[in-house]
């Protein structure tokens, strides 16, 4: 499996997240496009066999991705406080992204723990 160098890999996701963060400002952006890029990133990481990676790499990956999810959740929280009606659909889309990302990551971590438990038994 071809695994990325995580710092640079997640820097591209950070760049996308940074452009989405202006959702809470009066500035315009291509929110649909940016959210699609984030969803595509999620689809890409879901296609990798994270269970086959070494423990340190897996833990670093989950740390990076958990942090990303928390950042997006913060963007959503702030957007709900401001609640610009024109951007409501983008906020809903981000909520769905957070939910599916969290569920996928929790399931992945659960499967990883089960795999490690079997390996030590």
Tab-separated table of C-alpha atoms in Angstrom:
chain	number	residue	atom	x	y	z
A	1	UNK	CA	0.000	0.000	0.000
A	2	UNK	CA	1.280	3.448	-0.896
A	3	UNK	CA	0.902	5.544	2.253
A	4	UNK	CA	1.419	9.288	2.275
A	5	UNK	CA	3.769	11.297	4.432
A	6	UNK	CA	1.124	12.510	6.872
A	7	UNK	CA	2.236	16.072	7.587
A	8	UNK	CA	2.189	17.120	3.937
A	9	UNK	CA	-0.859	14.952	3.247
A	10	UNK	CA	-2.867	16.696	5.931
A	11	UNK	CA	-1.516	20.111	4.969
A	12	UNK	CA	-3.645	19.889	1.815
A	13	UNK	CA	-6.686	19.185	4.007
A	14	UNK	CA	-5.748	22.094	6.282
A	15	UNK	CA	-5.601	24.387	3.252
A	16	UNK	CA	-9.116	23.332	2.237
A	17	UNK	CA	-10.395	23.725	5.796
A	18	UNK	CA	-8.899	27.213	5.979
A	19	UNK	CA	-10.891	28.305	2.936
A	20	UNK	CA	-14.072	26.871	4.467
A	21	UNK	CA	-13.446	28.748	7.713
A	22	UNK	CA	-14.431	32.004	6.030
A	23	UNK	CA	-17.973	30.639	6.077
A	24	UNK	CA	-18.224	32.673	9.272
A	25	UNK	CA	-17.158	35.923	7.650
A	26	UNK	CA	-18.791	38.278	5.160
A	27	UNK	CA	-16.383	37.141	2.441
A	28	UNK	CA	-17.515	35.035	-0.466
A	29	UNK	CA	-15.927	31.761	-1.431
A	30	UNK	CA	-16.599	28.648	-3.451
A	31	UNK	CA	-18.038	26.776	-0.479
A	32	UNK	CA	-19.634	24.013	-2.549
A	33	UNK	CA	-16.356	23.341	-4.295
A	34	UNK	CA	-14.336	23.487	-1.089
A	35	UNK	CA	-16.696	21.186	0.802
A	36	UNK	CA	-16.597	18.792	-2.166
A	37	UNK	CA	-12.788	18.784	-1.960
A	38	UNK	CA	-13.022	17.893	1.723
A	39	UNK	CA	-15.525	15.126	0.984
A	40	UNK	CA	-13.231	13.810	-1.756
A	41	UNK	CA	-10.351	13.777	0.720
A	42	UNK	CA	-12.508	11.755	3.110
A	43	UNK	CA	-13.410	9.311	0.336
A	44	UNK	CA	-9.729	8.944	-0.514
A	45	UNK	CA	-8.649	8.173	3.042
A	46	UNK	CA	-11.549	5.759	3.441
A	47	UNK	CA	-10.165	3.780	0.497
A	48	UNK	CA	-6.832	3.115	2.245
A	49	UNK	CA	-6.164	0.068	4.388
A	50	UNK	CA	-5.394	1.838	7.645
A	51	UNK	CA	-5.683	-1.415	9.581
A	52	UNK	CA	-2.545	-2.711	7.884
A	53	UNK	CA	-0.370	0.217	8.958
A	54	UNK	CA	2.007	0.136	11.877
A	55	UNK	CA	0.648	1.390	15.180
A	56	UNK	CA	2.652	4.626	15.307
A	57	UNK	CA	1.582	5.627	11.792
A	58	UNK	CA	-2.046	4.750	12.536
A	59	UNK	CA	-2.020	6.792	15.750
A	60	UNK	CA	-0.496	9.780	13.967
A	61	UNK	CA	-3.103	9.508	11.223
A	62	UNK	CA	-6.002	9.345	13.708
A	63	UNK	CA	-4.556	12.275	15.627
A	64	UNK	CA	-4.358	14.409	12.482
A	65	UNK	CA	-7.818	13.443	11.323
A	66	UNK	CA	-9.430	13.870	14.759
A	67	UNK	CA	-7.954	17.358	14.947
A	68	UNK	CA	-9.338	18.146	11.497
A	69	UNK	CA	-12.826	17.029	12.554
A	70	UNK	CA	-12.642	19.238	15.669
A	71	UNK	CA	-11.690	22.237	13.528
A	72	UNK	CA	-14.655	21.670	11.209
A	73	UNK	CA	-16.945	21.242	14.238
A	74	UNK	CA	-15.717	24.612	15.527
A	75	UNK	CA	-16.462	26.219	12.140
A	76	UNK	CA	-19.982	24.756	12.336
A	77	UNK	CA	-20.459	25.954	15.924
A	78	UNK	CA	-19.465	29.496	14.993
A	79	UNK	CA	-21.608	29.401	11.860
A	80	UNK	CA	-24.639	28.394	13.919
A	81	UNK	CA	-24.103	31.407	16.174
A	82	UNK	CA	-23.969	33.750	13.192
A	83	UNK	CA	-26.487	31.771	11.132
A	84	UNK	CA	-26.372	33.571	7.810
A	85	UNK	CA	-29.487	32.201	6.060
A	86	UNK	CA	-27.706	32.233	2.696
A	87	UNK	CA	-25.058	29.860	4.045
A	88	UNK	CA	-27.385	27.509	5.924
A	89	UNK	CA	-27.101	24.771	3.265
A	90	UNK	CA	-23.306	24.840	3.586
A	91	UNK	CA	-23.544	24.509	7.366
A	92	UNK	CA	-25.882	21.521	6.987
A	93	UNK	CA	-23.461	19.931	4.570
A	94	UNK	CA	-20.580	20.441	7.013
A	95	UNK	CA	-22.645	18.898	9.818
A	96	UNK	CA	-23.194	15.828	7.643
A	97	UNK	CA	-19.484	15.719	6.826
A	98	UNK	CA	-18.559	15.856	10.515
A	99	UNK	CA	-21.030	13.145	11.405
A	100	UNK	CA	-19.901	10.752	8.694
A	101	UNK	CA	-16.220	11.486	9.419
A	102	UNK	CA	-16.630	10.858	13.142
A	103	UNK	CA	-18.583	7.649	12.571
A	104	UNK	CA	-16.029	6.342	10.084
A	105	UNK	CA	-13.084	7.199	12.339
A	106	UNK	CA	-14.723	5.656	15.429
A	107	UNK	CA	-15.462	2.476	13.488
A	108	UNK	CA	-11.914	2.365	12.131
A	109	UNK	CA	-10.441	2.756	15.614
A	110	UNK	CA	-12.764	0.062	16.964
A	111	UNK	CA	-11.731	-2.349	14.201
A	112	UNK	CA	-8.062	-1.498	14.806
A	113	UNK	CA	-8.373	-2.276	18.531
A	114	UNK	CA	-10.078	-5.570	17.696
A	115	UNK	CA	-7.286	-6.428	15.253
A	116	UNK	CA	-4.615	-5.607	17.818
A	117	UNK	CA	-6.421	-7.644	20.488
A	118	UNK	CA	-6.523	-10.656	18.181
A	119	UNK	CA	-2.866	-10.241	17.345
A	120	UNK	CA	-1.825	-10.301	21.006
A	121	UNK	CA	-4.090	-13.208	21.936
